[in-house]
Structures are given as C-alpha cells and as structure tokens.
Coordinates of C-alpha atoms and ligand atoms in Angstrom, one line a residue:
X1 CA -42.3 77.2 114.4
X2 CA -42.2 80.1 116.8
X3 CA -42.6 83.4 115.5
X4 CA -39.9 85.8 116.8
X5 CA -41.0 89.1 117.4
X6 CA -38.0 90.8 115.6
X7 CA -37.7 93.8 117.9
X8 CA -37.4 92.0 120.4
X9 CA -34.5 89.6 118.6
X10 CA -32.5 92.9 117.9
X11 CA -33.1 94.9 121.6
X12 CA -33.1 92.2 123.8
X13 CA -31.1 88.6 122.8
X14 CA -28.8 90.9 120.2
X15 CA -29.2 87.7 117.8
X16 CA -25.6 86.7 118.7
X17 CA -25.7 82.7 118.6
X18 CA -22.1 82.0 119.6
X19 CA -20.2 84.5 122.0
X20 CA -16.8 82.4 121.9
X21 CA -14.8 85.5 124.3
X22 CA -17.0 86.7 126.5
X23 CA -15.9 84.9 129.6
X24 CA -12.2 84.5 128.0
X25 CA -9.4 86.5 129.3
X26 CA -7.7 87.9 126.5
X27 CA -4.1 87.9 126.2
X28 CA -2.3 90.8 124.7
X29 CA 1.2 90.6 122.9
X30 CA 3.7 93.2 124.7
X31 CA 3.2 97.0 123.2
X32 CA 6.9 97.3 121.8
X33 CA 6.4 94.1 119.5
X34 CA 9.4 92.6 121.6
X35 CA 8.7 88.5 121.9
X36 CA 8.7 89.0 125.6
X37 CA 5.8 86.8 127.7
X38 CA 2.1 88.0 126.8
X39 CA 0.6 89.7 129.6
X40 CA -3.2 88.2 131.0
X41 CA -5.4 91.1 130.4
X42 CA -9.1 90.7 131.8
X43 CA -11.1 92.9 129.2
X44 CA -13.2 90.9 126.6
X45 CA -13.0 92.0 123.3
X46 CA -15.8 91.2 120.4
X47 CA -13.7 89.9 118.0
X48 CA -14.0 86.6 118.8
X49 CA -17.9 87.0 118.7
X50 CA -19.6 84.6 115.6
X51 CA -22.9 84.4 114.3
X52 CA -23.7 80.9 113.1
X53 CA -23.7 80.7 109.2
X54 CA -26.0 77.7 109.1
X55 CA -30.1 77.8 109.9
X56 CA -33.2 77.8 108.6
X57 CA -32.7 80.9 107.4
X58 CA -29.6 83.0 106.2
X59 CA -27.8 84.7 109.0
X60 CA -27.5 88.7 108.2
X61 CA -31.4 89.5 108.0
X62 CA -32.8 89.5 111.5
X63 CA -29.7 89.4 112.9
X64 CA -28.9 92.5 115.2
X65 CA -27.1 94.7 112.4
X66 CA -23.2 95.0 113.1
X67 CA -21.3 98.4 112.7
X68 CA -20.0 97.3 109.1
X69 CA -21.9 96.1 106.2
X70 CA -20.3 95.9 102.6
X71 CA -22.8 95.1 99.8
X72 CA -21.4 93.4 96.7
X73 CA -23.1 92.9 93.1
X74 CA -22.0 89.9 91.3
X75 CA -22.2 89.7 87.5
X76 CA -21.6 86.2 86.3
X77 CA -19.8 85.5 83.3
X78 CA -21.5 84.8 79.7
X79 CA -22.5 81.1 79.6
X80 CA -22.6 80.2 83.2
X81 CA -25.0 77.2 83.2
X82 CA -26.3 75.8 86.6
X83 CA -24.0 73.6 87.7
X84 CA -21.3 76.4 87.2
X85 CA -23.3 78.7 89.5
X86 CA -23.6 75.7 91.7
X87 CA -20.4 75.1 91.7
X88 CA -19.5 78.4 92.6
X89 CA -22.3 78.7 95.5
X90 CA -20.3 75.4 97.2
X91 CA -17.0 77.0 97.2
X92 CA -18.2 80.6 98.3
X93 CA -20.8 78.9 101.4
X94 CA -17.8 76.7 102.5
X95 CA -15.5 80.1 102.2
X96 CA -18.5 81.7 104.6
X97 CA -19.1 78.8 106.9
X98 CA -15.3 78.6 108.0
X99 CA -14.8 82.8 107.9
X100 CA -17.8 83.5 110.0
X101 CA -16.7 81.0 112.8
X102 CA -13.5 82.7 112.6
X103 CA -11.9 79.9 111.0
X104 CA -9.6 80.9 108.0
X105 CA -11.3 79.6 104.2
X106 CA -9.2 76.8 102.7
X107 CA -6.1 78.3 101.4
X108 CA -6.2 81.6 102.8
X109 CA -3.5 83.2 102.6
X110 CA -3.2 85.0 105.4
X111 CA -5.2 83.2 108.0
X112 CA -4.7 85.5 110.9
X113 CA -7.1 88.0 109.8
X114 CA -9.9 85.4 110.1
X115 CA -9.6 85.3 114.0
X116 CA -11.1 88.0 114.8
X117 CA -14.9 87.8 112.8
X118 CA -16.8 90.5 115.0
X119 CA -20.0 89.1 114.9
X120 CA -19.2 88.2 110.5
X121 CA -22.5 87.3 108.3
X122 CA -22.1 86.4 104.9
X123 CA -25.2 86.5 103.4
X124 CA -26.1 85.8 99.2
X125 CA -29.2 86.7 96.9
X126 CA -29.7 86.0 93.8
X127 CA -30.8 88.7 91.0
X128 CA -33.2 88.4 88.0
X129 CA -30.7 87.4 85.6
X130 CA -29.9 84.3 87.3
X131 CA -33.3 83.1 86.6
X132 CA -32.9 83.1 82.6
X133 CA -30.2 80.6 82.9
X134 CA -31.2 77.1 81.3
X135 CA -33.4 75.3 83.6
X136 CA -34.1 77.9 86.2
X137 CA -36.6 80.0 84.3
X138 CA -39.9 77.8 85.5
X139 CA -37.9 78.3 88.6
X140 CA -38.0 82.8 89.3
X141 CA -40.3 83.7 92.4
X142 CA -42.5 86.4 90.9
X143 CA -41.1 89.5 92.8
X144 CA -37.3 89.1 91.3
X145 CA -37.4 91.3 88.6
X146 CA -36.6 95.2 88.9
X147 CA -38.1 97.7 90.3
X148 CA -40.8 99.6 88.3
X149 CA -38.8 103.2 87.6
X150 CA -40.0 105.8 89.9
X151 CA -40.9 109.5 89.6
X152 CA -37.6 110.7 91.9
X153 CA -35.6 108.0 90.7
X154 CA -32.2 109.0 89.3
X155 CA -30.5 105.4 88.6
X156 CA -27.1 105.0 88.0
X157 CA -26.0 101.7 86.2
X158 CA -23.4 102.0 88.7
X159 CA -25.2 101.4 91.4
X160 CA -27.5 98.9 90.0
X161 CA -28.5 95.2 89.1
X162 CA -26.4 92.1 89.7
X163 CA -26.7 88.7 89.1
X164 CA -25.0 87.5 93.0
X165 CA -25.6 89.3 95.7
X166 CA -22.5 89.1 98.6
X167 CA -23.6 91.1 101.6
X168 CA -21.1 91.0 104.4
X169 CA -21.7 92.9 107.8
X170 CA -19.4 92.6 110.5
X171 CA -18.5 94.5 113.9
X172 CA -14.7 95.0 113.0
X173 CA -14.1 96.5 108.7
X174 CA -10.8 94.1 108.7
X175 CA -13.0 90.9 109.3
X176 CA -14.8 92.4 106.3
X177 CA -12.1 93.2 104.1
X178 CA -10.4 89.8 104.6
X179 CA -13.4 88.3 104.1
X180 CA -14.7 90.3 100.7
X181 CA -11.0 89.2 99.9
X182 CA -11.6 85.6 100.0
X183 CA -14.8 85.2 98.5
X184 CA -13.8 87.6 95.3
X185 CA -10.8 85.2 95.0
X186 CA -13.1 81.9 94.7
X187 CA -15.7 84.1 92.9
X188 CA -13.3 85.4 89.9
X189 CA -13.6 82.3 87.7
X190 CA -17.2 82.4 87.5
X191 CA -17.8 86.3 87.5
X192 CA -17.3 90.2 87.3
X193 CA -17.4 92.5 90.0
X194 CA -20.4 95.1 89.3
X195 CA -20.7 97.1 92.3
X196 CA -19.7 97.3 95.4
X197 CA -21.2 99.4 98.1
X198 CA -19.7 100.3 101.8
X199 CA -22.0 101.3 104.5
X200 CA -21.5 101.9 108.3
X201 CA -23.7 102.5 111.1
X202 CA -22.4 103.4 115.1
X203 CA -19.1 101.5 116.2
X204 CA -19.7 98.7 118.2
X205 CA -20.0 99.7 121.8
X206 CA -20.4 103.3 121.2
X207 CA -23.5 103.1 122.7
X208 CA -26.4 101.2 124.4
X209 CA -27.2 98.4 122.0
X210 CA -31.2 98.7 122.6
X211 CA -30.9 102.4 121.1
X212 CA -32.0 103.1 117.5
X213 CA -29.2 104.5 115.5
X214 CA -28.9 107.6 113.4
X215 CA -28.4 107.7 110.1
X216 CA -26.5 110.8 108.4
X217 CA -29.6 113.2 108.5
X218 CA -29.2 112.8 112.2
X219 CA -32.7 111.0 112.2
X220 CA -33.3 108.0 114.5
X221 CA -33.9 105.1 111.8
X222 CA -35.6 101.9 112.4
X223 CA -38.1 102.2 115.0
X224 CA -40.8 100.6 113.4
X225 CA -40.5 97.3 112.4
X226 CA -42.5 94.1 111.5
X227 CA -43.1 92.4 114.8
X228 CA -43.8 88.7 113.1
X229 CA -41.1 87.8 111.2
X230 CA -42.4 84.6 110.0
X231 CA -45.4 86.4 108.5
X232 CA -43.5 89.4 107.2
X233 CA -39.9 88.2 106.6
X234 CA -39.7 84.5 105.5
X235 CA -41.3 83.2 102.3
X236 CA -43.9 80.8 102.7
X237 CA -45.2 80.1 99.3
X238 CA -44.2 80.2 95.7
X239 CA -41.6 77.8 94.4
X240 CA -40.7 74.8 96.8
X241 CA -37.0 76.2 96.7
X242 CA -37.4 79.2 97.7
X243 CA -39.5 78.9 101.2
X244 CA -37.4 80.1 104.1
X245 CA -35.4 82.9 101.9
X246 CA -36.7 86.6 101.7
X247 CA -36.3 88.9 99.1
X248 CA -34.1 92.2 99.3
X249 CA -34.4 95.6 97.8
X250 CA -31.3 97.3 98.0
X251 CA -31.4 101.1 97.3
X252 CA -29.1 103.7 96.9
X253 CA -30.2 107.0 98.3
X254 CA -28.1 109.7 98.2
X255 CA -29.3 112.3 101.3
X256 CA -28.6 116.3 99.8
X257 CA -26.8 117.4 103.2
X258 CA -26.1 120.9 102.0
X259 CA -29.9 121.8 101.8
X260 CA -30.9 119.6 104.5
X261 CA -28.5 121.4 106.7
X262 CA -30.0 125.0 105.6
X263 CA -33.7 123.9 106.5
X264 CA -34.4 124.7 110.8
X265 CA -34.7 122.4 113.4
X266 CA -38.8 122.4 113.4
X267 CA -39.1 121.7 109.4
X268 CA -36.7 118.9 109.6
X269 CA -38.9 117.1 112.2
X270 CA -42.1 118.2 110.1
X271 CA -41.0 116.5 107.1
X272 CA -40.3 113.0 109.0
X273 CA -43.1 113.3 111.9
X274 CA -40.9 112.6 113.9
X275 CA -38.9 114.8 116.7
X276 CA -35.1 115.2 115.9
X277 CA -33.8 114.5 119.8
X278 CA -35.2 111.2 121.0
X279 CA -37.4 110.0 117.8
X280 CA -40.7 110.5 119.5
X281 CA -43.7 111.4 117.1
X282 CA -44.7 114.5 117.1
X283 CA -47.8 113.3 118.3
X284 CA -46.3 111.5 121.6
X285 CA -43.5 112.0 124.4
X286 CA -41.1 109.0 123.9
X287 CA -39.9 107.0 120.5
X288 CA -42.0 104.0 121.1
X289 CA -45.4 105.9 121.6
X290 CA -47.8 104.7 118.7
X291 CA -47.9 107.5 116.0
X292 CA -51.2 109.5 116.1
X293 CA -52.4 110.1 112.6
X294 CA -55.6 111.6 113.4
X295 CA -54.0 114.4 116.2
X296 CA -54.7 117.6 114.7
X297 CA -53.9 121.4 116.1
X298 CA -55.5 123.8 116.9
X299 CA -55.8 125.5 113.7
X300 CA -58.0 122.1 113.2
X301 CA -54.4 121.0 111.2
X302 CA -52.9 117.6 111.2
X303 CA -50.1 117.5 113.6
X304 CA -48.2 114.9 111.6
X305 CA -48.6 116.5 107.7
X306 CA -50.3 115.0 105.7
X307 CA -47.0 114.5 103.1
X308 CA -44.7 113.4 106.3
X309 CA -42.5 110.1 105.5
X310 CA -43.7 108.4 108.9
X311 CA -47.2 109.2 107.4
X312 CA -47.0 108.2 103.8
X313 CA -44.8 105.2 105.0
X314 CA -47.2 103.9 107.2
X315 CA -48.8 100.2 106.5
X316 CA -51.7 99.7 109.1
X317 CA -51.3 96.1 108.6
X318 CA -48.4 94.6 110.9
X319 CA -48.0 91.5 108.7
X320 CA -46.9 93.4 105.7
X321 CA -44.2 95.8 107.1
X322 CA -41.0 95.5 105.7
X323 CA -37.8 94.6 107.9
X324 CA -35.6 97.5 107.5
X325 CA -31.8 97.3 107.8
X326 CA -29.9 100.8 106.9
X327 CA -26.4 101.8 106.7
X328 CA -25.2 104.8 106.0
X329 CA -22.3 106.0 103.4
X330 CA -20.3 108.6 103.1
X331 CA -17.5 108.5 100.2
X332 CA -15.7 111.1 101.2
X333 CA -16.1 114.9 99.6
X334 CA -15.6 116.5 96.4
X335 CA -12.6 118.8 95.7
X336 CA -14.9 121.5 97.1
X337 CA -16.0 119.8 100.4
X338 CA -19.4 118.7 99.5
X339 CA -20.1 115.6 100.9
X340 CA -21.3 112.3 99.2
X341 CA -22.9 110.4 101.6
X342 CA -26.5 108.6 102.3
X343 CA -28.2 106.1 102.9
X344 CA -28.0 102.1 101.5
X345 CA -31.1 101.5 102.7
X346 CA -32.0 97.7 103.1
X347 CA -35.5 96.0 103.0
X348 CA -35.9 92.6 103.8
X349 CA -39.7 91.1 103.2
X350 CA -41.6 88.2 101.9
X351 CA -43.2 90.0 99.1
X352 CA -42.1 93.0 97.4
X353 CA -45.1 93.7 95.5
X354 CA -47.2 93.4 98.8
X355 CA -45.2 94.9 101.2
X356 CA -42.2 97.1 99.5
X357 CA -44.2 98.1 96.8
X358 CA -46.6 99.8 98.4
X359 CA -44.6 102.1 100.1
X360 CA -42.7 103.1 97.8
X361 CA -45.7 103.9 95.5
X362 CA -46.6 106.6 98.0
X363 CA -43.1 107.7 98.7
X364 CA -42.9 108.5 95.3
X365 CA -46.2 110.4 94.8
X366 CA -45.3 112.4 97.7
X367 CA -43.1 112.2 100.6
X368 CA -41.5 115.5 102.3
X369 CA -38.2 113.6 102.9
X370 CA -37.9 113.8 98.7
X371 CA -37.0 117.0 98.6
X372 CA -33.9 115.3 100.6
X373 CA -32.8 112.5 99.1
X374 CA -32.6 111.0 95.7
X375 CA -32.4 106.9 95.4
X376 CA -29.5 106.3 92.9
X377 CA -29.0 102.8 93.0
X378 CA -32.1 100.2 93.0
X379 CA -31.5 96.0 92.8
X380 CA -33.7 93.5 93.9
X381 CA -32.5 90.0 94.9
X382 CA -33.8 86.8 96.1
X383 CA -31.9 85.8 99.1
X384 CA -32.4 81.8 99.4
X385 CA -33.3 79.7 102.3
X386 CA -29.8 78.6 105.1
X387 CA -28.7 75.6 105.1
X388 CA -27.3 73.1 107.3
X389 CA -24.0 72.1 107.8
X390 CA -22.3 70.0 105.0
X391 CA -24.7 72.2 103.0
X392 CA -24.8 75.6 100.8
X393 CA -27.0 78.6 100.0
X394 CA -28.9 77.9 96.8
X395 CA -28.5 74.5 96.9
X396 CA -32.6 73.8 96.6
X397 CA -32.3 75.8 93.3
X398 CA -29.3 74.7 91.8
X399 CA -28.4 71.3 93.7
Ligands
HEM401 C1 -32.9 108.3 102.7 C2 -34.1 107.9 102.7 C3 -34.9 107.6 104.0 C4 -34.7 108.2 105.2 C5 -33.7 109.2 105.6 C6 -35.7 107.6 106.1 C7 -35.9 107.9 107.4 C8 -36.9 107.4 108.2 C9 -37.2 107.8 109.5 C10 -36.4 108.8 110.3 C11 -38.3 107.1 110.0 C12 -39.0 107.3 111.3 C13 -38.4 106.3 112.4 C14 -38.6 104.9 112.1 O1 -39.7 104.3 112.2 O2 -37.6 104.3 111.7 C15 -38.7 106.3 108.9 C16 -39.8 105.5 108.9 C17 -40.1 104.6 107.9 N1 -39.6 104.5 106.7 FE1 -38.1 105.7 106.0 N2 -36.5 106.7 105.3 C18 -36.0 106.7 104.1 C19 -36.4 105.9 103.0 C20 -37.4 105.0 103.1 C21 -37.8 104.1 102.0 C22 -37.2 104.1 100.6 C23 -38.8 103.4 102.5 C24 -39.6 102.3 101.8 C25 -39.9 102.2 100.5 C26 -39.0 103.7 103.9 C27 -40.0 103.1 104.7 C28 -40.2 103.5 106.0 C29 -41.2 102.9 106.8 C30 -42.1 101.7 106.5 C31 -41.2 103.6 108.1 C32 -42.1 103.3 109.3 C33 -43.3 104.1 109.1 C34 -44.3 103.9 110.3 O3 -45.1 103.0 110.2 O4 -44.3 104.7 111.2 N3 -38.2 104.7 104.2 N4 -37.9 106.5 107.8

C-alpha cells in the first residue's frame, strides 16, 4: 500500500472523494418563498460535497478537517453484551453510510436536512470500558486505557471517559445537527449521552484551503505533522481486529484568554517558538522553514527557549509524530464577559504510549504554553478499522 504523505492529502487533493456539485448548476427557489419557477443560478455551493464513509480506514482522520466538528461520548447502558453493541454499531454505520452521502437514514424524519452533507464524516472509537464486556477483554489493544493524570491536569468528569465515541465534522453545523440527531435517536436504546463537545475552526471558504488555521490564541496550529501516515497513523500490529484503526486522545484544554491577552506580542511568540503573523520559527523566515533548535543569540542564548512548546513538543523521529486535528471552542461568556473557550485538541496515532505519550510527558514537566492553558477533559478511544460497503465499524471486534 502507498503511503500518503498526509500534508500533502490535506494541502493539495483536500481528501474530498466525491464532489457531487461542483460542475452542477444550482437552482435556487424564488427569495419571497412564492412557488413561482426556480431560477438557474451558476454558483456551486459545498453542500452537496461527500466524503465516502466506507475504506480501509475510517473517514474523519486524515481527511482535510471541515469547519464543524461535534465530539460525542457514549456511555452504554448496564449489561450491554456484544451482540447488543453489535447490534447497535449496524444501525448507527448504516445511519452514517446513507447521511454522509447525503442520503436521509431510514426513517428520518425530516429527510431534507440530509441533502446538504458539507463534506459529513461520521467517525466512531471505542473507550476502555467497552473492552471489559464478556468476550472482548483478551480482545483491548494495550494503549486503550486512560491517560496517566498529569501535573497541570485539572479533569472534569464532565469532560471525560466514554464508552462510544461519535465524532462528526462537517462543512455546514445543520448537516451536523441533523445528523447528531439521527444517530442519538438509534443510539438511545443501547446508551446515555455523557458528553458532548462542539468545536469549530475557519468557515468553509473563508480562506485559502492550503493555509494553517488559527486557533483561539491566534496561533497558526498544525504545521507539523507526520508525513507517513501508514507508519504513524494506522495500526499495524496488536490484535488482528484492530489493524487499519488508530487510536484518539481527545483533550479538553481550556486556553486562559484574559492573561494570555495581558502578556506582549514578543512573549506570546517566545512561549510557542513560533512568530505570531505567518507561523515562521523564530529561527527562519516562512512557516514551513525547519525549526532550528540549536540557533542561539548573541548573548550565546537559545533563540527558541529552552521551555518553548515547539521545543518540548518536538519528536526528531518522523515516524512517531502524532496526526493532529484541533478545533477550537468557545461556550459563550460568563455573566461577567469572561470567555470560556479553547482548544479540543485531537491526536490521531498508532501508539499512544510511543508517540502521544511522550509529548505529553514533557509538556507536563515544562512547557511555556502551560501557564496558558489547562486540559480539562482527557479520553482516549480506539477508533476501528472502515469497512466496506454492506459492512459496519467494529464489525472485526464484535461481528
Ligand atoms: C491548548 C493547547 C495547545 C496549543 C495552543 C498548541 C499550539 C501549538 C502551536 C501554535 C504549535 C506550532 C505550530 C505547529 O506545528 O502546529 C504547536 C506545535 C506542536 N504541538 Fe501544540 N498546542 C497545544 C497543545 C498540545 C498538546 C497537548 C500536544 C501533545 C501532547 C501538542 C503537540 C504539539 C506538537 C507535536 C507540535 C509540533 C512540534 C514540532 O515538531 O515543531 N500540543 N502547538
């Protein structure tokens, strides 16, 4: 098998398998709701664009991320058994197969608001507890188990755990909602909601789709990534089941904007490494110059500090960096206008005690960015192999 070099998957073919509209004229209903004859209109419109739910590999990890992801925790009922999970995985990968082609889910109830997907992935994991149900215990990949608590950890239960992960990420929020919607309605027999978080990055369109975004520190986020995705991304050993999935660690990171904003321009960039205007290091001209840890001043200083998050974030070795896939949050403002908002910051990798772990071992011993931000939610999940049509996620596990 190829291995896709994954920045090139998200800069250059944007990872869109199916682009249904592009070449379609749309046609518009007239603006005063009258039933009058729809006008030809020759704009295309990303609504009707889909990203195939069935593969190798689950759709909604290397694909290009869309402007809306909605992360939803899952915790099954007492006594589920294997077959009930199954049961449930058939119903919720047929609901995602038909809503990500824009196709409504059997008995939707309002099947117009499944036209328009936006680019919709639907994309499930599976956390810890799933693994002490009867049969499945020989059956838990090594990593799936929580995080080891961390020095600037301040965990809400809130935030935290689940048994299913539902991530959904989609270029338009309805095609999200309807779809949430759907898959809760199919999903209530079997289980409880336990969290559900809402992230967001730039609109669709807003700008070139090769730029990095920003997150809410106004930082450019996701320059480096694994270039092999194959070596990095997709599991290739441990249980038979599991090859072809990747593991996720979802955390919650809430980013202290009221002392970020009193710190100047030059400290901000200090703490990253990285310069605030075009993402270049502080050690280079341009965001994709290499990052020159050894540079040093003329005071015979570092130029990139020694406790700076590109530097204590770093991993030398290409074949164990993690995928990263941020959104940001921002729930609105407390009766005294202080903001709650960060970062649900999304790490995608073969092995989290290789490659995750690591970093955040020296994150947590010392990273400048802590002073910052404080990670308030922390789950881990498995997120199984695709399948192929007529098929469902976790079918190697539970079928
Ligand atoms: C709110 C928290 C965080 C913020 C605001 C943040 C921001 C950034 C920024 C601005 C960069 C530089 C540009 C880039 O390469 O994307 C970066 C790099 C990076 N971050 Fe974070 N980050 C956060 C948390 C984390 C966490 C929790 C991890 C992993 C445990 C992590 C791992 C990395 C890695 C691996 C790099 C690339 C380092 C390199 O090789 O140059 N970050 N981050």
């Amino acid at each position: 098998m190829n291995a896709p070099n994954v920045g090139r998957r998200w800069l250059i073919t944007g990872g869109v398998l199916a682009v249904g509209s592009m070449a379609t004229a749309a046609v518009t209903a007239p603006a005063d709701g009258s039933p009058g004859e729809a006008k030809q209109d020759n704009r295309t419109f990303f609504g009707q664009e889909t990203v195939s739910f069935h593969g190798a590999h689950q759709a909604g990890v290397l694909t290009p991320p869309p402007a809306h992801g909605t992360f939803i925790a899952l915790a099954l009922l007492p006594g589920t058994t294997k077959r009930l999970l199954g049961n449930m995985m058939r119903l919720l990968s047929d609901d995602a197969a038909r809503l990500t082609a824009g196709l409504p889910a059997l008995a939707d109830t309002e099947p117009e608001l499944a036209l328009a997907p936006g680019r919709l992935t639907v994309t499930f994991g599976f956390g810890p507890e799933v693994f002490a149900i009867d049969g499945l215990e020989s059956l838990r990949p090594s990593d799936i188990e929580p995080l080891p608590r961390f020095g600037i950890d301040r965990l809400e239960p809130r935030w935290s755990g689940g048994d299913v992960l539902i991530q959904l990420c989609a270029d338009d929020p309805m095609a999200v909602a309807h779809a949430q919607r759907m898959l809760i309605k199919d999903a209530r027999p079997f289980a409880t909601v336990a969290w559900v978080q809402k992230g967001f990055r730039n609109a669709a369109g807003s700008a070139h789709p090769e730029l990095t975004q920003r997150n809410v520190m106004g930082q450019l986020d996701g320059t480096i990534q694994p270039p092999l995705a194959d070596r990095s991304v997709w599991v290739g050993d441990g249980p038979a089941w599991f090859h072809g999935g990747t593991t996720l660690v979802l955390r919650r990171i809430r980013a202290e904007l009221e002392t970020w904003d009193a710190v100047e321009r030059e400290g901000k960039e200090h703490s990253v490494g990285r310069r605030l205007a075009d993402g270049a290091p502080l050690t280079g001209h341009t965001e994709r110059d290499p990052v020159d840890l050894t540079a040093k001043n003329s005071l015979g200083l570092p130029v990139i500090s020694t406790f700076a998050h590109v530097r204590r974030a770093h991993v030398a070795d290409e074949n164990l960096r993690i995928l990263r896939r941020p959104y940001n949050y921002d729930d609105g403002l407390s009766t005294g206008g202080l903001p709650d908002t960060g970062i649900i910051f999304a790490s995608y990798q073969a092995s989290v005690a290789k490659q995750f772990l690591p970093i955040q071992r020296a994150l947590d011993e010392s990273d400048l960015l802590n002073e910052w931000t404080t990670p308030i939610g922390s789950a881990v999940f498995a997120i199984p192999p695709g399948c192929a049509p007529g098929q469902w996620i976790g079918q190697t596990l539970l079928g």
